[in-house]
mmCIF file of C-alpha atoms in Angstrom:
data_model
loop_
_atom_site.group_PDB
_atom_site.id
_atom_site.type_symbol
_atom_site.label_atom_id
_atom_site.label_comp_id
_atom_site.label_asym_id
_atom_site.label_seq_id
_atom_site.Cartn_x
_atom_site.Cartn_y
_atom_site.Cartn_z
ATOM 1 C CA UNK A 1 13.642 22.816 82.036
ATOM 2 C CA UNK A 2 14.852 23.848 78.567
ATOM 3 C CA UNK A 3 17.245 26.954 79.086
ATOM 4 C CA UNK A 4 17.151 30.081 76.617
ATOM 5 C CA UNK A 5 20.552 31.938 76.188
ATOM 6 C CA UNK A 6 20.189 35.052 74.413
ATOM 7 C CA UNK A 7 23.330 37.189 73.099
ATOM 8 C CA UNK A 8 24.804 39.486 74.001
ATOM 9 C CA UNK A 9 22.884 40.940 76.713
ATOM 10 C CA UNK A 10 23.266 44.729 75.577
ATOM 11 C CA UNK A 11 23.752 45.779 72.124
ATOM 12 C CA UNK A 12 24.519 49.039 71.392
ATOM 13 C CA UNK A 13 23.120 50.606 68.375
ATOM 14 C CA UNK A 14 22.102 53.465 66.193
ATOM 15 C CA UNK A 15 19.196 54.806 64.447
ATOM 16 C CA UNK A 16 19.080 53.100 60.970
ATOM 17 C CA UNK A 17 21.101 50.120 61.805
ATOM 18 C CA UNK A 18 20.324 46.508 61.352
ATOM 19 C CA UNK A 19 20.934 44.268 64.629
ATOM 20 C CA UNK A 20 20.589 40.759 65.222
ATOM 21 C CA UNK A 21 19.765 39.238 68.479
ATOM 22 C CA UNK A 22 20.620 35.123 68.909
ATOM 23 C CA UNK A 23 18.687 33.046 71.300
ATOM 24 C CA UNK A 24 19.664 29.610 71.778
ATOM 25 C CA UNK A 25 17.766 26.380 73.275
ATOM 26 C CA UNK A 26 19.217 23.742 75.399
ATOM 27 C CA UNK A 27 17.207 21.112 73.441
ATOM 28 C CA UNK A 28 15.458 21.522 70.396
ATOM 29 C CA UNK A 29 11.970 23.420 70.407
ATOM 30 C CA UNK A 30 11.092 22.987 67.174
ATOM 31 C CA UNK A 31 9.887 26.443 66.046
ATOM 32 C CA UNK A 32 7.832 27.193 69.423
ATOM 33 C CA UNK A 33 9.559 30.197 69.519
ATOM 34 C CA UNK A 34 8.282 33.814 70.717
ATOM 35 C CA UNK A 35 9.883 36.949 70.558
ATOM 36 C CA UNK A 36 9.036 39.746 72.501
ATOM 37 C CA UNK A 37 9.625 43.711 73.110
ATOM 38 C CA UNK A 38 9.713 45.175 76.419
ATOM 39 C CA UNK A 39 9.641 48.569 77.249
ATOM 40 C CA UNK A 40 10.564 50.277 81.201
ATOM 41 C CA UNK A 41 7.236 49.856 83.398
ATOM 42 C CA UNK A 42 5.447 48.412 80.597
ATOM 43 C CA UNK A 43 4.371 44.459 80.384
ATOM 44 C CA UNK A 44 6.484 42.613 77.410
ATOM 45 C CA UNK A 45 4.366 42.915 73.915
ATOM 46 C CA UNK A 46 5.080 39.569 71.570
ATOM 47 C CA UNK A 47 6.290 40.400 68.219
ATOM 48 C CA UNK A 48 6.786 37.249 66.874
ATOM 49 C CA UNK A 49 5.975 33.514 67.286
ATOM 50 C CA UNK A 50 6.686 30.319 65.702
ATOM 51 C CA UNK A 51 9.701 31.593 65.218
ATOM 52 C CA UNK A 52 9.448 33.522 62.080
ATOM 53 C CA UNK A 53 5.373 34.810 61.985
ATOM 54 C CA UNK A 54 5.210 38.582 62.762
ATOM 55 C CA UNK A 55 2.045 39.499 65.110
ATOM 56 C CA UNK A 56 -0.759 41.779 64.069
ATOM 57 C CA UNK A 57 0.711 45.429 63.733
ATOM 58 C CA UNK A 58 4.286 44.368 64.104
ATOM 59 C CA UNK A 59 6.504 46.591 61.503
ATOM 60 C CA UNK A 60 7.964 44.728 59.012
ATOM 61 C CA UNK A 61 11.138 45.680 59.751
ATOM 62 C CA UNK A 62 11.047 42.961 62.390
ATOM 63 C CA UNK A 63 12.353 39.168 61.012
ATOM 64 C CA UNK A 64 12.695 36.250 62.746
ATOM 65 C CA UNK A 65 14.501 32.790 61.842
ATOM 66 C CA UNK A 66 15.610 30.006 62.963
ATOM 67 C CA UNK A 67 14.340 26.341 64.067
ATOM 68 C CA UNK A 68 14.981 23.417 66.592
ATOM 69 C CA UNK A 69 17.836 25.233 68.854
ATOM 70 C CA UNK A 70 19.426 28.483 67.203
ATOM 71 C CA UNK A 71 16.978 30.909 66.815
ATOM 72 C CA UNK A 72 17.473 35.387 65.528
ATOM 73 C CA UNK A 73 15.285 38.119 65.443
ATOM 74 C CA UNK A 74 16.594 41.075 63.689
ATOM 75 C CA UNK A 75 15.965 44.296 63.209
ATOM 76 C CA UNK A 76 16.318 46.299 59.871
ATOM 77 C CA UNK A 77 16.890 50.091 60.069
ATOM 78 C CA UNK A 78 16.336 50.612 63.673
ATOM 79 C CA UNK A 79 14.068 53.920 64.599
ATOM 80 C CA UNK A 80 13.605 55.422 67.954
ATOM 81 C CA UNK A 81 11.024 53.527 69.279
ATOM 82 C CA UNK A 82 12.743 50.399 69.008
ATOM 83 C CA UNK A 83 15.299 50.753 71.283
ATOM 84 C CA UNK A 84 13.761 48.245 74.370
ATOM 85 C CA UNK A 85 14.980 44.827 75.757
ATOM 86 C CA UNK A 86 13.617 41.947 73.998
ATOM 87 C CA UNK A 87 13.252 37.872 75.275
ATOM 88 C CA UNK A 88 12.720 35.125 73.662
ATOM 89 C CA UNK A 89 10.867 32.434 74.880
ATOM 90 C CA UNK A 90 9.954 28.600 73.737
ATOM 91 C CA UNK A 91 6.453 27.329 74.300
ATOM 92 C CA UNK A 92 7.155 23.458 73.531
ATOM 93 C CA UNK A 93 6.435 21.158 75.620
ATOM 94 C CA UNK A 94 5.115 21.060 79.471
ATOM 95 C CA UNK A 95 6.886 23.949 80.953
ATOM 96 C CA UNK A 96 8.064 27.710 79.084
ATOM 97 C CA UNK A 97 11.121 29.341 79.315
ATOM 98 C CA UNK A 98 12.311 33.094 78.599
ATOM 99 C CA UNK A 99 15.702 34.103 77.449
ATOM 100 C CA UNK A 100 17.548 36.427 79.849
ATOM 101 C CA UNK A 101 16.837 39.474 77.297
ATOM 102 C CA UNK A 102 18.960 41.894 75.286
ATOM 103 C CA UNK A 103 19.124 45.508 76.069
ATOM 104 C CA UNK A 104 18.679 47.309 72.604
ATOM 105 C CA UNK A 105 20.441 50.701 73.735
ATOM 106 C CA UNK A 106 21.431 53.995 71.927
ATOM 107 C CA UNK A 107 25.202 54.394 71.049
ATOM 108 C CA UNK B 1 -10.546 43.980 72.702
ATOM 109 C CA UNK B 2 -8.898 41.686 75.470
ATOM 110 C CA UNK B 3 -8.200 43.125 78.517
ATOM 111 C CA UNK B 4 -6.324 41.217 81.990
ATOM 112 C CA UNK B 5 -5.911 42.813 85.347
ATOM 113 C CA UNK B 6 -3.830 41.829 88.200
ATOM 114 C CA UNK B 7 -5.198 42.862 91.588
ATOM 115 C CA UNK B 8 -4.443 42.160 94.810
ATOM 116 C CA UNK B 9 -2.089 43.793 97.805
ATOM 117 C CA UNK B 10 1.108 45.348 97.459
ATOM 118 C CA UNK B 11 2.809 44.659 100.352
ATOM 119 C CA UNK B 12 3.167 41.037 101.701
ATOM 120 C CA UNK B 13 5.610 40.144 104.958
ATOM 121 C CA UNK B 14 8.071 37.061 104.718
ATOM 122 C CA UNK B 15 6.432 33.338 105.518
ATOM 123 C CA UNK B 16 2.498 34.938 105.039
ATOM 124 C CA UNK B 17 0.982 33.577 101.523
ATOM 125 C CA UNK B 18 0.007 36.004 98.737
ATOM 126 C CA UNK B 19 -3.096 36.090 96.452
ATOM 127 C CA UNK B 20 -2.967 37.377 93.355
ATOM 128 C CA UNK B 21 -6.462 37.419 91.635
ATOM 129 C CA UNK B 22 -6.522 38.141 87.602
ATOM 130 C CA UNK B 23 -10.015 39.588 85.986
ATOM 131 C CA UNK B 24 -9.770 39.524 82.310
ATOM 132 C CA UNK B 25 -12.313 40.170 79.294
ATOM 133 C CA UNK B 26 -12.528 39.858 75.704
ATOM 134 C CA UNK B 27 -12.212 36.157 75.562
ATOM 135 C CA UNK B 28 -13.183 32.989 76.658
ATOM 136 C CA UNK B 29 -11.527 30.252 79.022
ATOM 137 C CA UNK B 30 -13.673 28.015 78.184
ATOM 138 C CA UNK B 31 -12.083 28.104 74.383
ATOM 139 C CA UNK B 32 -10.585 25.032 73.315
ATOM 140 C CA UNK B 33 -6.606 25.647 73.744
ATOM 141 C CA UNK B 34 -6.711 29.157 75.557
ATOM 142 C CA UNK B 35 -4.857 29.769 79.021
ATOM 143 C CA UNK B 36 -3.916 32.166 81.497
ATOM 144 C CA UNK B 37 -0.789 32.162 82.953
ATOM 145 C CA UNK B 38 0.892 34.248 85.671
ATOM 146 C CA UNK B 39 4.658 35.738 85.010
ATOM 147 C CA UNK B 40 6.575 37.300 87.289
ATOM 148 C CA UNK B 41 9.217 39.951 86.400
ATOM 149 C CA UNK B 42 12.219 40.781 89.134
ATOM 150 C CA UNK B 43 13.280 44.200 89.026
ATOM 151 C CA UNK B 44 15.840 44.502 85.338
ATOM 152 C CA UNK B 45 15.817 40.470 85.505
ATOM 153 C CA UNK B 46 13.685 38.267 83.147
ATOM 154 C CA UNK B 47 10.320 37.155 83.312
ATOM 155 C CA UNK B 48 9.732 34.126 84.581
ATOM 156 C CA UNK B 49 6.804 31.812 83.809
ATOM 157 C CA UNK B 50 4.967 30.381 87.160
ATOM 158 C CA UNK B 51 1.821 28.573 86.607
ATOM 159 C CA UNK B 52 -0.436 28.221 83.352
ATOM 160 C CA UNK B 53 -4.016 27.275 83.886
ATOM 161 C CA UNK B 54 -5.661 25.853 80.162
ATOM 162 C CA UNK B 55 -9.709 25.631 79.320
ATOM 163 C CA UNK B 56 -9.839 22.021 80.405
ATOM 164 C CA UNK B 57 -7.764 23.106 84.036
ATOM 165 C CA UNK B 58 -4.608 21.591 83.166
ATOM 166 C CA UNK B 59 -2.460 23.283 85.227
ATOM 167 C CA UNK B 60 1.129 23.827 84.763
ATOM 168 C CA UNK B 61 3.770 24.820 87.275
ATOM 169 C CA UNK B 62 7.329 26.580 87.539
ATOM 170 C CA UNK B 63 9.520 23.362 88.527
ATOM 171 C CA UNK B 64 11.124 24.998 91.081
ATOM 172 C CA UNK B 65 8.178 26.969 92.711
ATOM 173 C CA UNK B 66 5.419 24.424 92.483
ATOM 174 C CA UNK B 67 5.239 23.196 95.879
ATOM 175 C CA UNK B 68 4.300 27.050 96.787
ATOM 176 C CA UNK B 69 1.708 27.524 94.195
ATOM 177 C CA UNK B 70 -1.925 27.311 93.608
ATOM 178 C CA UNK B 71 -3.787 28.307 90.438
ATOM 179 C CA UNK B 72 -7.721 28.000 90.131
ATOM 180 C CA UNK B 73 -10.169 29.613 87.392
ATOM 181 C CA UNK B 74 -13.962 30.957 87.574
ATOM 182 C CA UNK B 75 -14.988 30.983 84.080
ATOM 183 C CA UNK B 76 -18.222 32.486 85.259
ATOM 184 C CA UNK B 77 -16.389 35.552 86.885
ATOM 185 C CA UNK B 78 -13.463 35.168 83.880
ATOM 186 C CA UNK B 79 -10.952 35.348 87.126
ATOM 187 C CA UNK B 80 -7.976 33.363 87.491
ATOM 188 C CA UNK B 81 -6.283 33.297 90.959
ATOM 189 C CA UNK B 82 -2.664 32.514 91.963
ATOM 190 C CA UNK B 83 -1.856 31.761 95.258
ATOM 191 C CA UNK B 84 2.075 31.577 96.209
ATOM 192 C CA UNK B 85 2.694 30.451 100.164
ATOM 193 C CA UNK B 86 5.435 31.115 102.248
ATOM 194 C CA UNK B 87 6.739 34.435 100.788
ATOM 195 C CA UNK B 88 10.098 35.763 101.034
ATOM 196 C CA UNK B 89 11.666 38.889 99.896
ATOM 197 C CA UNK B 90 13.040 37.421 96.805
ATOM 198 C CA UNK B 91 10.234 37.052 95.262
ATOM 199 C CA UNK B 92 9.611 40.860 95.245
ATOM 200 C CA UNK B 93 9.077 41.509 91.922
ATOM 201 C CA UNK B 94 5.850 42.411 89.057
ATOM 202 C CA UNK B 95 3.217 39.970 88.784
ATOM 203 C CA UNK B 96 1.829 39.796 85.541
ATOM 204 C CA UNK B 97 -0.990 37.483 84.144
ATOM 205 C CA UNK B 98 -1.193 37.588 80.311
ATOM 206 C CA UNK B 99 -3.296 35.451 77.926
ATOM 207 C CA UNK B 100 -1.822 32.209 76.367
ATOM 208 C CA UNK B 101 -3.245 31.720 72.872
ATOM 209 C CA UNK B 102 -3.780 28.435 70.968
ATOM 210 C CA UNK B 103 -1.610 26.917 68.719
ATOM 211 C CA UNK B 104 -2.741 26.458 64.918
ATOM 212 C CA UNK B 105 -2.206 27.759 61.607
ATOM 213 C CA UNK B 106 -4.071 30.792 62.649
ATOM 214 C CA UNK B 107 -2.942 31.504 65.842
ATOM 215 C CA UNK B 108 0.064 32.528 67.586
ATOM 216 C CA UNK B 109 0.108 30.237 70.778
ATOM 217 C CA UNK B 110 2.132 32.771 72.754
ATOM 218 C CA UNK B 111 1.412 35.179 75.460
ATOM 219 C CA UNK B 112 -0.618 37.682 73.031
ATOM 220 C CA UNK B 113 -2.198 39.905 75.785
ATOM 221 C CA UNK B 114 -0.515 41.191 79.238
ATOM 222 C CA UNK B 115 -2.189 42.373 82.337
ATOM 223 C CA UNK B 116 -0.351 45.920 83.411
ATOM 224 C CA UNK B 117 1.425 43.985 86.148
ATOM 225 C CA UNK B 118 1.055 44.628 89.903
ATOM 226 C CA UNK B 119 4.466 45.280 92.078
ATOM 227 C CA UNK B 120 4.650 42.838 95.034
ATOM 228 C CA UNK B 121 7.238 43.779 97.592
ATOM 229 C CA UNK B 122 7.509 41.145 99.884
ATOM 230 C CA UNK B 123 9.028 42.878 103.149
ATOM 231 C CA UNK B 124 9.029 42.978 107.114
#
């Protein structure tokens, strides 16, 4: 399996910040790479894929980067409703892997 | 507007096998590239990818779990049914099924729609 390490786990934050989240691939994935936003007792909603493509309705002020292993999504001036965990997860090759996620929390 | 729902029970005991059925709407699996996986989600742990069934029933399977799992489609019912044997409390968790899209210049490839999930507690 190819194994997706995301850091740091919990990232404290507040409302206008800009935060960076790193997920990294034990073997390249070219840019199969999705991110996604998951809120408490809701199912995870993909932001982005290919590793830098935002999804229909996705604010702008989600960016990802990033290609073969190292891989960031970040988010610019961080409101209210973005506080969430988010995973990443590759889709190359036979078998698909999430990241452990990263708890976006209020300081 | 595409639309996936788990269904099936809530409660399963250690060793019995559960069945997880998925009804979904708004697309195709019959469409060149599209899937429909099942994910399951431990309580504040990960989601975790366990089988993928494409429009031309490739199947893939969770390399640790595949020996316990079955995945089968009815395009003319637009179901897709997971079966997981020998159950044991570990694998309490949310059972999701979400779409997998194509890949191409258009699409995204990813999981792009999510069922609401369905809690399985797996207990005596």
């Amino acid at each position: 399996d190819i194994q997706m390490t995301q850091s740091p786990s919990t990232l404290s934050a507040s409302v206008g910040d800009t935060v960076t989240i790193t997920c990294r691939a034990s073997q390249t994935v070219s840019n199969f790479l999705a991110w996604y936003q998951q809120k408490p007792g809701k199912a995870p909603r993909v932001l982005i894929y290919r590793s830098s493509f935002l999804d229909t309705g996705v604010p702008s002020r989600f960016s990802g980067r990033g290609s073969g292993t190292e891989f960031t999504l970040t988010i610019s001036s961080l409101q209210p409703e973005d506080f969430a965990t988010y995973y990443c997860q590759q889709y190359n090759g036979y078998y698909f892997t999430f990241g452990g996620g990263t708890k976006v929390e209020m300081k | 507007q595409i639309t996936l729902k788990e269904s099936g029970p809530t409660l399963v005991r250690p060793t019995e096998t559960l069945t997880l059925t998925c009804t979904f709407s708004g697309f195709s699996l019959t469409t060149n590239g599209v899937g429909v996986a099942w994910i399951r989600q431990p309580p504040r742990k990960a989601p975790e990818l366990l089988a993928l069934i494409y429009w031309n029933d490739d199947k893939r399977f969770s390399p640790s779990l595949k020996t316990r799992l079955t995945i089968t489609k009815d395009t003319s019912k637009n179901e897709v049914v997971l079966t997981m044997t020998n159950m044991d409390p570990v694998d309490t968790a949310t059972y999701f099924c979400a779409r997998r899209d194509k890949v191409s210049a258009l699409t995204t490839g990813a999981f792009d729609s999510w069922g609401q999930g369905a809690l399985i507690t797996v207990s005596s």
